[in-house]
CSV table of C-alpha atoms in Angstrom, one decimal:
chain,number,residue,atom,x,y,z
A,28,UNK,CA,-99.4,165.6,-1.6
A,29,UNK,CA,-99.5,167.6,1.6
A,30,UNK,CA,-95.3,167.6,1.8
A,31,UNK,CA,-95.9,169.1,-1.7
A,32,UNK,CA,-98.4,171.8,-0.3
A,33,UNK,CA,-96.3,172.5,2.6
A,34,UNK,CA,-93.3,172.8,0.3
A,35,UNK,CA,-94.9,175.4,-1.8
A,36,UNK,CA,-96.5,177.4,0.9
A,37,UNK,CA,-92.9,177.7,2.6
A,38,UNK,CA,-91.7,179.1,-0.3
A,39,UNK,CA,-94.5,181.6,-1.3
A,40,UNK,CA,-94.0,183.0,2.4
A,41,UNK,CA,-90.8,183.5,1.6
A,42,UNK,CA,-91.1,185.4,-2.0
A,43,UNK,CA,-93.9,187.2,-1.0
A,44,UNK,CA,-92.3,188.4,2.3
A,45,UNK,CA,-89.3,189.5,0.3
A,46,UNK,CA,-91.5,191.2,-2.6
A,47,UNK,CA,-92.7,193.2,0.5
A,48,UNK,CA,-89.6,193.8,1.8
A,49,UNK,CA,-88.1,195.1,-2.0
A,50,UNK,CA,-91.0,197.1,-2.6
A,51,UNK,CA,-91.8,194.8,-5.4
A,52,UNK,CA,-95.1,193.4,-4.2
A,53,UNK,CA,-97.3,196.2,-6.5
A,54,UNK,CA,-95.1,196.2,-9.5
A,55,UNK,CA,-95.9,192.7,-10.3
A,56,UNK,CA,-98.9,191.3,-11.7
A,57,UNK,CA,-98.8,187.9,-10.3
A,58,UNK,CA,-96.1,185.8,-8.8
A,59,UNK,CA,-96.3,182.4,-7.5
A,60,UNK,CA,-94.1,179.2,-6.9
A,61,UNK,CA,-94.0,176.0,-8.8
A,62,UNK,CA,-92.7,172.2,-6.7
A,63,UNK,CA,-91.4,170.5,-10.3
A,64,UNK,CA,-91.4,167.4,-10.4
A,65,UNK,CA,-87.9,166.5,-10.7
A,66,UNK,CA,-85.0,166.2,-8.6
A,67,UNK,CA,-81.2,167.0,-9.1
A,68,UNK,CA,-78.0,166.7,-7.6
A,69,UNK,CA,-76.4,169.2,-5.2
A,70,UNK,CA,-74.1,169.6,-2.1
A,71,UNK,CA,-75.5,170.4,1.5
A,72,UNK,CA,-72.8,171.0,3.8
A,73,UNK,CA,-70.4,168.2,2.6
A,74,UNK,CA,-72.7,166.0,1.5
A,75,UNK,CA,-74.1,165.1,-2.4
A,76,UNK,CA,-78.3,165.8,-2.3
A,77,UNK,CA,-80.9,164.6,-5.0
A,78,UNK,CA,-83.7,167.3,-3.9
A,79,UNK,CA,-86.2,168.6,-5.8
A,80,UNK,CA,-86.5,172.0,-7.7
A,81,UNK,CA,-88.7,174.8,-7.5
A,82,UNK,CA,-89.5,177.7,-10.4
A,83,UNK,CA,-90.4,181.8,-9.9
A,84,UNK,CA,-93.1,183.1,-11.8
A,85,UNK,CA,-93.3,186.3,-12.1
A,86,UNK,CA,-95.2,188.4,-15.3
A,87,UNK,CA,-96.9,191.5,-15.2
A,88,UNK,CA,-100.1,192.1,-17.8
A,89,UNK,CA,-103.0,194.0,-18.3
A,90,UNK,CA,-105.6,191.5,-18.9
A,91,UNK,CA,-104.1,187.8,-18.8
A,92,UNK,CA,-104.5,187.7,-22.2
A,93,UNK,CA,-100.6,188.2,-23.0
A,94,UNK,CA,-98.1,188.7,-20.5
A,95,UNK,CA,-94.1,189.4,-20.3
A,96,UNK,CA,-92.1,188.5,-17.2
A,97,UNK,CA,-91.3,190.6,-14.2
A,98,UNK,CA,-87.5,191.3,-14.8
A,99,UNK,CA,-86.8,191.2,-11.2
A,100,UNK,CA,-83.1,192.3,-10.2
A,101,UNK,CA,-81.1,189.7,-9.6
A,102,UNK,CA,-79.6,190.6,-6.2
A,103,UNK,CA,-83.6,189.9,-4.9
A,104,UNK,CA,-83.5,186.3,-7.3
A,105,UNK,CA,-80.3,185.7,-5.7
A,106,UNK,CA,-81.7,186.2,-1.7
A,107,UNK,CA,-85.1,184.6,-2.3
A,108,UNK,CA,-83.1,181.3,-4.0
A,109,UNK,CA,-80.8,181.2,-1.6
A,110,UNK,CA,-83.6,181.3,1.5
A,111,UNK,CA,-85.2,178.8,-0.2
A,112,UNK,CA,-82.6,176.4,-1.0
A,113,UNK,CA,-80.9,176.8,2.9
A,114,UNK,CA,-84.3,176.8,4.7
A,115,UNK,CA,-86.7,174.5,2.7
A,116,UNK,CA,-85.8,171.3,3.4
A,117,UNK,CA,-86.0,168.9,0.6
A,118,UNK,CA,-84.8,171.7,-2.2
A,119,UNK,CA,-81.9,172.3,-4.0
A,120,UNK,CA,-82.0,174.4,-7.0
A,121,UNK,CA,-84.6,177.5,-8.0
A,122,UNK,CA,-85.1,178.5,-11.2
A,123,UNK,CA,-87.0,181.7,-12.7
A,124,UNK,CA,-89.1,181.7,-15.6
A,125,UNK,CA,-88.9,184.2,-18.2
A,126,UNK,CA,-91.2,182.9,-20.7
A,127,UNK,CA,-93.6,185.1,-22.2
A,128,UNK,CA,-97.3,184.6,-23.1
A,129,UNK,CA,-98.0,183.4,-25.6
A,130,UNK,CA,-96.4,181.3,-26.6
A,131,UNK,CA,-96.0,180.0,-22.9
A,132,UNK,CA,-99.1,180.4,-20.2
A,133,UNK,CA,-98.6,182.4,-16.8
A,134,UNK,CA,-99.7,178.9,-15.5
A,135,UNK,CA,-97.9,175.8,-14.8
A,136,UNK,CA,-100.1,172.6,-15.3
């Protein structure tokens, strides 16, 4: 469990230090990380990995009650994945949820 919270808090430095640095930090209502818990297959250096995955959040709201996500350019998704994936040890793919409350929560349980 503490590999997981080091994982995560790894990559929330690096989002959030990016958000800062894009001048996205207050155009977002809340952003966060999610460690999934599954692995896949991918190449570091010349070798095959099996690491894990990791997902954005990002949605802005008014009250929590309903929510859209952040549609953050793609140049920024594109920096912060590949920062994660060639600094965080142990991850190999990043994924960005654009689900919308409802039917989805801003939450991951």
């Amino acid at each position: 469990m503490k590999k997981k919270s080091a994982f995560c808090n790894l990559q929330m430095r690096y989002l959030l230090a990016n958000y800062k640095k894009n001048g996205l930090y207050n155009r977002t209502w809340q952003a966060f990380v999610v460690l999934l818990p599954v692995r896949t297959v991918g190449v570091m250096g010349d070798e095959r990995s099996y690491d894990q995955v990791c997902a954005l959040r990002a949605v802005d709201s008014v009250d929590g009650m309903t929510a859209t996500f952040t549609p953050l350019p793609i140049k920024f998704l594109q920096k912060v994945a590949n920062r994660i994936c060639n600094e965080v040890k142990g991850i190999s793919r990043v994924v960005y949820d654009i689900s919308s409350k409802p039917p989805a929560t801003i939450e991951w349980e």
